[in-house]
């Protein structure tokens, strides 16, 4: 299947490692030029080299996307370098566990900024550029815990990931037909050095039991599987899909909607 992504330009936030890097690699394999960002410059450069090895031109911008002006700089420098923006993958995100009663305003501000507002700001800056090309697409990386209860201690994560799905649905309505907007909801994704990998290495028996009890297909998801889904959603082949949230979770989630 030709995805028709050759020569397009994609921004992927939080792409020095993990799911974001795998998404950038897959988009590069399909012929996209890539702009990536993360805070740790050395890791970002290593990732950029890996992505260049796939034949892509890569703009690697070390930055904290929660800092004022940085989302707009990411977009402007991408447009200046490549002359167009076709795809925005809002991948950056994190978790901060804590009992609701204990979480401070600062905790809420930090996670809302990272998991939600960074994507709002990059999207808002990118939309005028994306409207100038045919077949533009935005994809946010949410979580199955944006679609259903994640459990105690996850109020920040649950709330911000739900908000991302919610806003993508409204954006899909407002930005049609020029820009499609979707989200992806990964389950537990294991990759070398990632949080699930660390947990498996620390507590293999406990994690084996977790997988058996929680993931229907009987294994963790792979970052490549999320990357393939995102790449498809961002391509012309998904031209009728907008406002959708797609689980990539091996049957881990239980939500009916
Ligand atoms: N892994 C899973 O099982 C899973 C499941 C569901 C959803 N997700 C979602 O998928 C996304 C990626 O997860 P992951 O597990 O791949 O994460 P990860 O391994 O922690 O990687 C996060 C990436 O974002 C960068 N980053 C973090 N804070 C940043 C900031 N303030 N500004 C710029 N870059 C920043 C990190 O680099 P620096 O630290 O150097 O900045 C890194 O490149 C997240 O939105 C996560 O919530 C993951």
mmCIF file of C-alpha atoms and ligand atoms in Angstrom:
data_model
loop_
_atom_site.group_PDB
_atom_site.id
_atom_site.type_symbol
_atom_site.label_atom_id
_atom_site.label_comp_id
_atom_site.label_asym_id
_atom_site.label_seq_id
_atom_site.Cartn_x
_atom_site.Cartn_y
_atom_site.Cartn_z
ATOM 1 C CA UNK A 1 0.000 0.000 0.000
ATOM 2 C CA UNK A 2 1.493 3.344 -1.029
ATOM 3 C CA UNK A 3 0.739 5.760 1.798
ATOM 4 C CA UNK A 4 1.500 8.787 -0.365
ATOM 5 C CA UNK A 5 3.700 10.404 2.268
ATOM 6 C CA UNK A 6 6.776 10.926 0.099
ATOM 7 C CA UNK A 7 8.050 14.518 0.270
ATOM 8 C CA UNK A 8 5.769 15.580 3.095
ATOM 9 C CA UNK A 9 6.926 17.285 6.295
ATOM 10 C CA UNK A 10 6.029 15.992 9.748
ATOM 11 C CA UNK A 11 6.557 17.416 13.232
ATOM 12 C CA UNK A 12 6.806 14.870 16.056
ATOM 13 C CA UNK A 13 7.171 16.175 19.608
ATOM 14 C CA UNK A 14 9.051 14.190 22.258
ATOM 15 C CA UNK A 15 10.878 12.062 19.697
ATOM 16 C CA UNK A 16 14.338 11.505 21.206
ATOM 17 C CA UNK A 17 13.245 8.085 22.471
ATOM 18 C CA UNK A 18 10.250 5.830 22.924
ATOM 19 C CA UNK A 19 7.050 5.961 20.921
ATOM 20 C CA UNK A 20 7.832 9.377 19.412
ATOM 21 C CA UNK A 21 11.138 8.185 17.976
ATOM 22 C CA UNK A 22 9.513 5.097 16.463
ATOM 23 C CA UNK A 23 6.839 7.288 14.867
ATOM 24 C CA UNK A 24 9.473 9.624 13.414
ATOM 25 C CA UNK A 25 11.428 6.647 12.065
ATOM 26 C CA UNK A 26 8.355 5.183 10.378
ATOM 27 C CA UNK A 27 7.317 8.508 8.833
ATOM 28 C CA UNK A 28 10.908 8.885 7.572
ATOM 29 C CA UNK A 29 10.781 5.427 5.981
ATOM 30 C CA UNK A 30 7.665 6.598 4.126
ATOM 31 C CA UNK A 31 9.580 9.555 2.717
ATOM 32 C CA UNK A 32 8.686 12.411 5.087
ATOM 33 C CA UNK A 33 11.056 15.141 6.198
ATOM 34 C CA UNK A 34 10.978 15.277 9.978
ATOM 35 C CA UNK A 35 11.164 17.929 12.697
ATOM 36 C CA UNK A 36 11.659 16.554 16.205
ATOM 37 C CA UNK A 37 12.124 18.042 19.657
ATOM 38 C CA UNK A 38 13.013 16.952 23.184
ATOM 39 C CA UNK A 39 14.854 18.542 26.095
ATOM 40 C CA UNK A 40 18.035 16.417 26.180
ATOM 41 C CA UNK A 41 20.175 17.572 23.277
ATOM 42 C CA UNK A 42 22.521 14.554 23.111
ATOM 43 C CA UNK A 43 19.638 12.056 22.980
ATOM 44 C CA UNK A 44 17.845 14.184 20.403
ATOM 45 C CA UNK A 45 20.915 14.270 18.150
ATOM 46 C CA UNK A 46 21.320 10.487 18.436
ATOM 47 C CA UNK A 47 17.689 10.048 17.410
ATOM 48 C CA UNK A 48 18.120 12.520 14.546
ATOM 49 C CA UNK A 49 21.064 10.481 13.215
ATOM 50 C CA UNK A 50 18.956 7.291 13.342
ATOM 51 C CA UNK A 51 16.152 9.008 11.462
ATOM 52 C CA UNK A 52 18.560 10.465 8.867
ATOM 53 C CA UNK A 53 19.804 6.926 8.256
ATOM 54 C CA UNK A 54 16.318 6.215 6.887
ATOM 55 C CA UNK A 55 16.963 8.831 4.208
ATOM 56 C CA UNK A 56 15.043 11.739 5.753
ATOM 57 C CA UNK A 57 16.099 15.316 6.242
ATOM 58 C CA UNK A 58 15.791 15.996 9.967
ATOM 59 C CA UNK A 59 15.477 19.207 11.946
ATOM 60 C CA UNK A 60 16.242 18.461 15.601
ATOM 61 C CA UNK A 61 15.361 21.259 18.011
ATOM 62 C CA UNK A 62 16.299 20.853 21.672
ATOM 63 C CA UNK A 63 13.546 22.519 23.684
ATOM 64 C CA UNK A 64 11.098 22.210 26.538
ATOM 65 C CA UNK A 65 7.725 22.425 24.791
ATOM 66 C CA UNK A 66 6.093 23.651 27.979
ATOM 67 C CA UNK A 67 8.124 26.873 27.899
ATOM 68 C CA UNK A 68 6.495 30.011 26.540
ATOM 69 C CA UNK A 69 7.173 30.561 22.848
ATOM 70 C CA UNK A 70 8.784 27.165 22.213
ATOM 71 C CA UNK A 71 5.814 25.470 20.460
ATOM 72 C CA UNK A 72 5.606 28.467 18.106
ATOM 73 C CA UNK A 73 9.387 28.335 17.488
ATOM 74 C CA UNK A 74 9.134 24.638 16.642
ATOM 75 C CA UNK A 75 6.520 25.380 13.994
ATOM 76 C CA UNK A 76 8.259 28.448 12.566
ATOM 77 C CA UNK A 77 11.662 26.788 12.277
ATOM 78 C CA UNK A 78 10.061 23.741 10.622
ATOM 79 C CA UNK A 79 8.262 25.929 8.090
ATOM 80 C CA UNK A 80 11.444 27.936 7.444
ATOM 81 C CA UNK A 81 13.509 24.782 6.899
ATOM 82 C CA UNK A 82 11.099 22.672 4.841
ATOM 83 C CA UNK A 83 8.689 25.228 3.382
ATOM 84 C CA UNK A 84 5.589 23.260 4.362
ATOM 85 C CA UNK A 85 3.950 21.404 7.249
ATOM 86 C CA UNK A 86 1.737 18.415 6.408
ATOM 87 C CA UNK A 87 1.632 16.405 9.605
ATOM 88 C CA UNK A 88 1.732 17.120 13.307
ATOM 89 C CA UNK A 89 2.076 14.200 15.717
ATOM 90 C CA UNK A 90 1.529 15.434 19.273
ATOM 91 C CA UNK A 91 3.370 12.697 21.119
ATOM 92 C CA UNK A 92 5.044 14.388 24.056
ATOM 93 C CA UNK A 93 3.488 13.468 27.370
ATOM 94 C CA UNK A 94 4.132 12.084 30.796
ATOM 95 C CA UNK A 95 2.613 10.875 34.001
ATOM 96 C CA UNK A 96 2.722 12.157 37.566
ATOM 97 C CA UNK A 97 1.017 9.876 40.055
ATOM 98 C CA UNK A 98 -0.531 11.202 43.232
ATOM 99 C CA UNK A 99 -3.668 11.130 45.350
ATOM 100 C CA UNK A 100 -6.105 13.760 44.197
ATOM 101 C CA UNK A 101 -6.151 15.352 47.669
ATOM 102 C CA UNK A 102 -2.372 15.800 47.641
ATOM 103 C CA UNK A 103 -1.897 17.218 44.146
ATOM 104 C CA UNK A 104 -1.038 20.923 44.039
ATOM 105 C CA UNK A 105 -1.896 23.608 41.518
ATOM 106 C CA UNK A 106 1.680 23.307 40.321
ATOM 107 C CA UNK A 107 1.223 19.578 39.649
ATOM 108 C CA UNK A 108 -1.929 20.310 37.667
ATOM 109 C CA UNK A 109 -0.340 23.194 35.749
ATOM 110 C CA UNK A 110 2.717 21.103 34.877
ATOM 111 C CA UNK A 111 0.790 18.136 33.490
ATOM 112 C CA UNK A 112 -1.849 20.218 31.747
ATOM 113 C CA UNK A 113 0.959 22.148 30.072
ATOM 114 C CA UNK A 114 2.875 19.044 29.020
ATOM 115 C CA UNK A 115 0.063 16.635 28.052
ATOM 116 C CA UNK A 116 -2.470 19.105 26.707
ATOM 117 C CA UNK A 117 -1.443 22.734 26.172
ATOM 118 C CA UNK A 118 1.782 21.872 24.327
ATOM 119 C CA UNK A 119 -0.385 20.168 21.694
ATOM 120 C CA UNK A 120 -2.878 23.016 21.593
ATOM 121 C CA UNK A 121 -0.051 25.516 21.060
ATOM 122 C CA UNK A 122 1.816 23.536 18.385
ATOM 123 C CA UNK A 123 -1.453 22.819 16.561
ATOM 124 C CA UNK A 124 -2.606 26.448 16.682
ATOM 125 C CA UNK A 125 0.702 27.630 15.232
ATOM 126 C CA UNK A 126 0.831 24.863 12.606
ATOM 127 C CA UNK A 127 -2.750 25.074 11.329
ATOM 128 C CA UNK A 128 -2.200 28.074 9.006
ATOM 129 C CA UNK A 129 0.719 26.224 7.365
ATOM 130 C CA UNK A 130 -1.245 22.964 7.187
ATOM 131 C CA UNK A 131 -4.152 24.682 5.469
ATOM 132 C CA UNK A 132 -1.814 25.531 2.590
ATOM 133 C CA UNK A 133 -1.230 21.864 1.683
ATOM 134 C CA UNK A 134 -3.597 19.098 0.590
ATOM 135 C CA UNK A 135 -4.212 16.180 2.923
ATOM 136 C CA UNK A 136 -2.857 17.656 6.165
ATOM 137 C CA UNK A 137 -3.317 15.661 9.333
ATOM 138 C CA UNK A 138 -2.920 15.967 13.099
ATOM 139 C CA UNK A 139 -2.620 12.950 15.389
ATOM 140 C CA UNK A 140 -2.399 13.121 19.171
ATOM 141 C CA UNK A 141 -0.987 10.326 21.312
ATOM 142 C CA UNK A 142 -3.486 9.896 24.104
ATOM 143 C CA UNK A 143 -3.862 6.658 26.090
ATOM 144 C CA UNK A 144 -6.455 4.023 26.857
ATOM 145 C CA UNK A 145 -6.614 5.916 30.159
ATOM 146 C CA UNK A 146 -7.994 8.874 28.263
ATOM 147 C CA UNK A 147 -10.946 6.681 27.310
ATOM 148 C CA UNK A 148 -11.587 4.858 30.566
ATOM 149 C CA UNK A 149 -10.684 4.854 34.238
ATOM 150 C CA UNK A 150 -6.978 4.328 34.865
ATOM 151 C CA UNK A 151 -7.320 3.864 38.613
ATOM 152 C CA UNK A 152 -6.271 5.607 41.815
ATOM 153 C CA UNK A 153 -3.426 8.091 41.602
ATOM 154 C CA UNK A 154 -3.954 8.810 37.934
ATOM 155 C CA UNK A 155 -6.218 11.856 38.042
ATOM 156 C CA UNK A 156 -3.667 14.060 36.237
ATOM 157 C CA UNK A 157 -2.981 11.492 33.538
ATOM 158 C CA UNK A 158 -6.596 10.424 33.053
ATOM 159 C CA UNK A 159 -7.861 13.998 32.841
ATOM 160 C CA UNK A 160 -5.223 15.334 30.457
ATOM 161 C CA UNK A 161 -5.431 12.334 28.138
ATOM 162 C CA UNK A 162 -9.247 12.599 28.012
ATOM 163 C CA UNK A 163 -8.952 16.295 27.219
ATOM 164 C CA UNK A 164 -6.729 15.499 24.253
ATOM 165 C CA UNK A 165 -9.305 13.114 22.771
ATOM 166 C CA UNK A 166 -12.044 15.631 23.424
ATOM 167 C CA UNK A 167 -10.316 18.554 21.745
ATOM 168 C CA UNK A 168 -9.299 16.428 18.755
ATOM 169 C CA UNK A 169 -12.943 15.581 18.149
ATOM 170 C CA UNK A 170 -13.963 19.256 18.144
ATOM 171 C CA UNK A 171 -10.959 20.231 16.008
ATOM 172 C CA UNK A 172 -11.901 17.533 13.485
ATOM 173 C CA UNK A 173 -15.271 19.238 13.040
ATOM 174 C CA UNK A 174 -13.889 22.765 12.828
ATOM 175 C CA UNK A 175 -10.932 21.994 10.559
ATOM 176 C CA UNK A 176 -12.717 19.728 8.062
ATOM 177 C CA UNK A 177 -12.206 19.274 5.202
ATOM 178 C CA UNK A 178 -8.702 20.785 5.116
ATOM 179 C CA UNK A 179 -7.128 19.045 8.115
ATOM 180 C CA UNK A 180 -8.014 15.665 9.581
ATOM 181 C CA UNK A 181 -7.566 15.337 13.354
ATOM 182 C CA UNK A 182 -7.389 11.997 15.142
ATOM 183 C CA UNK A 183 -5.923 10.468 18.255
ATOM 184 C CA UNK A 184 -4.404 7.142 19.161
ATOM 185 C CA UNK A 185 -4.841 5.434 22.517
ATOM 186 C CA UNK A 186 -1.967 3.065 23.255
ATOM 187 C CA UNK A 187 -2.179 0.443 25.974
ATOM 188 C CA UNK A 188 0.966 -0.702 27.782
ATOM 189 C CA UNK A 189 3.793 -0.333 25.283
ATOM 190 C CA UNK A 190 7.192 -1.864 26.029
ATOM 191 C CA UNK A 191 10.395 -0.698 24.342
ATOM 192 C CA UNK A 192 14.042 -0.856 25.507
ATOM 193 C CA UNK A 193 14.605 1.610 28.352
ATOM 194 C CA UNK A 194 10.932 2.569 28.607
ATOM 195 C CA UNK A 195 8.890 2.531 31.804
ATOM 196 C CA UNK A 196 7.317 -0.896 31.157
ATOM 197 C CA UNK A 197 10.691 -2.348 30.237
ATOM 198 C CA UNK A 198 12.110 -1.096 33.531
ATOM 199 C CA UNK A 199 9.219 -2.608 35.451
ATOM 200 C CA UNK A 200 9.623 -5.968 33.693
ATOM 201 C CA UNK A 201 13.334 -5.994 34.497
ATOM 202 C CA UNK A 202 12.679 -5.119 38.146
ATOM 203 C CA UNK A 203 9.666 -7.369 38.760
ATOM 204 C CA UNK A 204 9.398 -9.987 36.009
ATOM 205 C CA UNK A 205 6.905 -12.266 37.809
ATOM 206 C CA UNK A 206 4.594 -9.420 38.778
ATOM 207 C CA UNK A 207 4.661 -8.057 35.220
ATOM 208 C CA UNK A 208 3.996 -11.483 33.699
ATOM 209 C CA UNK A 209 0.914 -11.693 35.898
ATOM 210 C CA UNK A 210 -0.091 -8.149 34.908
ATOM 211 C CA UNK A 211 0.060 -9.069 31.234
ATOM 212 C CA UNK A 212 -1.885 -12.290 31.751
ATOM 213 C CA UNK A 213 -4.628 -10.516 33.677
ATOM 214 C CA UNK A 214 -4.860 -7.321 31.612
ATOM 215 C CA UNK A 215 -3.790 -7.707 27.986
ATOM 216 C CA UNK A 216 -5.940 -10.014 25.874
ATOM 217 C CA UNK A 217 -3.248 -10.800 23.308
ATOM 218 C CA UNK A 218 -0.902 -11.881 26.090
ATOM 219 C CA UNK A 219 2.015 -9.504 25.553
ATOM 220 C CA UNK A 220 2.975 -5.846 25.811
ATOM 221 C CA UNK A 221 2.457 -3.675 22.760
ATOM 222 C CA UNK A 222 5.434 -2.629 20.647
ATOM 223 C CA UNK A 223 6.277 0.973 19.836
ATOM 224 C CA UNK A 224 6.454 -0.045 16.157
ATOM 225 C CA UNK A 225 2.790 -1.047 16.331
ATOM 226 C CA UNK A 226 1.812 2.407 17.563
ATOM 227 C CA UNK A 227 4.063 4.005 14.930
ATOM 228 C CA UNK A 228 2.459 1.996 12.104
ATOM 229 C CA UNK A 229 -1.011 3.064 13.201
ATOM 230 C CA UNK A 230 -0.078 6.741 13.488
ATOM 231 C CA UNK A 231 1.660 6.685 10.109
ATOM 232 C CA UNK A 232 -1.419 5.194 8.475
ATOM 233 C CA UNK A 233 -3.741 7.713 10.181
ATOM 234 C CA UNK A 234 -1.556 10.576 8.927
ATOM 235 C CA UNK A 235 -1.615 9.283 5.354
ATOM 236 C CA UNK A 236 -3.965 9.790 2.427
ATOM 237 C CA UNK A 237 -5.081 6.173 2.907
ATOM 238 C CA UNK A 238 -6.976 7.308 5.996
ATOM 239 C CA UNK A 239 -8.689 10.130 4.094
ATOM 240 C CA UNK A 240 -12.145 9.352 5.526
ATOM 241 C CA UNK A 241 -10.964 9.088 9.116
ATOM 242 C CA UNK A 242 -11.256 12.231 11.205
ATOM 243 C CA UNK A 243 -12.366 12.736 14.803
ATOM 244 C CA UNK A 244 -11.510 9.127 15.597
ATOM 245 C CA UNK A 245 -9.623 7.725 18.564
ATOM 246 C CA UNK A 246 -8.044 4.387 17.766
ATOM 247 C CA UNK A 247 -7.001 1.951 20.501
ATOM 248 C CA UNK A 248 -3.643 0.282 19.941
ATOM 249 C CA UNK A 249 -3.717 -1.938 22.982
ATOM 250 C CA UNK A 250 -3.977 -5.656 22.214
ATOM 251 C CA UNK A 251 -7.410 -5.752 23.802
ATOM 252 C CA UNK A 252 -6.282 -4.155 27.070
ATOM 253 C CA UNK A 253 -9.042 -1.570 27.364
ATOM 254 C CA UNK A 254 -12.666 -2.250 28.315
ATOM 255 C CA UNK A 255 -14.435 0.899 27.207
ATOM 256 C CA UNK A 256 -17.498 0.377 25.015
ATOM 257 C CA UNK A 257 -17.066 3.748 23.303
HETATM 258 N N1 LIG B 1 4.714 3.864 26.920
HETATM 259 C C1 LIG B 1 3.435 3.539 27.111
HETATM 260 O O1 LIG B 1 3.115 2.413 27.518
HETATM 261 C C2 LIG B 1 2.353 4.539 26.789
HETATM 262 C C3 LIG B 1 1.020 4.121 26.897
HETATM 263 C C4 LIG B 1 -0.001 5.025 26.585
HETATM 264 C C5 LIG B 1 0.309 6.305 26.171
HETATM 265 N N2 LIG B 1 1.608 6.692 26.080
HETATM 266 C C6 LIG B 1 1.887 8.073 25.630
HETATM 267 O O2 LIG B 1 2.766 8.030 24.534
HETATM 268 C C7 LIG B 1 3.601 9.190 24.558
HETATM 269 C C8 LIG B 1 5.064 8.764 24.525
HETATM 270 O O3 LIG B 1 5.295 7.914 25.623
HETATM 271 P P1 LIG B 1 6.717 7.204 25.864
HETATM 272 O O4 LIG B 1 6.477 6.096 26.818
HETATM 273 O O5 LIG B 1 7.379 6.961 24.564
HETATM 274 O O6 LIG B 1 7.482 8.403 26.643
HETATM 275 P P2 LIG B 1 9.004 8.560 27.053
HETATM 276 O O7 LIG B 1 9.780 7.317 26.817
HETATM 277 O O8 LIG B 1 9.000 9.140 28.431
HETATM 278 O O9 LIG B 1 9.537 9.682 26.024
HETATM 279 C C9 LIG B 1 9.069 10.986 26.130
HETATM 280 C C10 LIG B 1 9.753 11.849 25.088
HETATM 281 O O10 LIG B 1 9.321 13.199 25.253
HETATM 282 C C11 LIG B 1 10.434 14.050 25.568
HETATM 283 N N3 LIG B 1 9.964 15.072 26.496
HETATM 284 C C12 LIG B 1 9.498 14.893 27.757
HETATM 285 N N4 LIG B 1 9.153 16.076 28.294
HETATM 286 C C13 LIG B 1 9.413 17.023 27.364
HETATM 287 C C14 LIG B 1 9.272 18.437 27.316
HETATM 288 N N5 LIG B 1 8.809 19.115 28.374
HETATM 289 N N6 LIG B 1 9.611 19.092 26.193
HETATM 290 C C15 LIG B 1 10.079 18.413 25.109
HETATM 291 N N7 LIG B 1 10.234 17.085 25.092
HETATM 292 C C16 LIG B 1 9.910 16.397 26.211
HETATM 293 C C17 LIG B 1 11.489 13.104 26.130
HETATM 294 O O11 LIG B 1 12.815 13.591 26.019
HETATM 295 P P3 LIG B 1 13.465 14.530 27.190
HETATM 296 O O12 LIG B 1 13.178 13.859 28.479
HETATM 297 O O13 LIG B 1 14.904 14.601 26.833
HETATM 298 O O14 LIG B 1 12.791 15.853 27.047
HETATM 299 C C18 LIG B 1 11.263 11.892 25.227
HETATM 300 O O15 LIG B 1 11.841 12.115 23.955
HETATM 301 C C19 LIG B 1 3.211 9.980 25.813
HETATM 302 O O16 LIG B 1 2.269 10.969 25.488
HETATM 303 C C20 LIG B 1 2.576 8.901 26.691
HETATM 304 O O17 LIG B 1 1.659 9.426 27.618
HETATM 305 C C21 LIG B 1 2.646 5.845 26.388
#
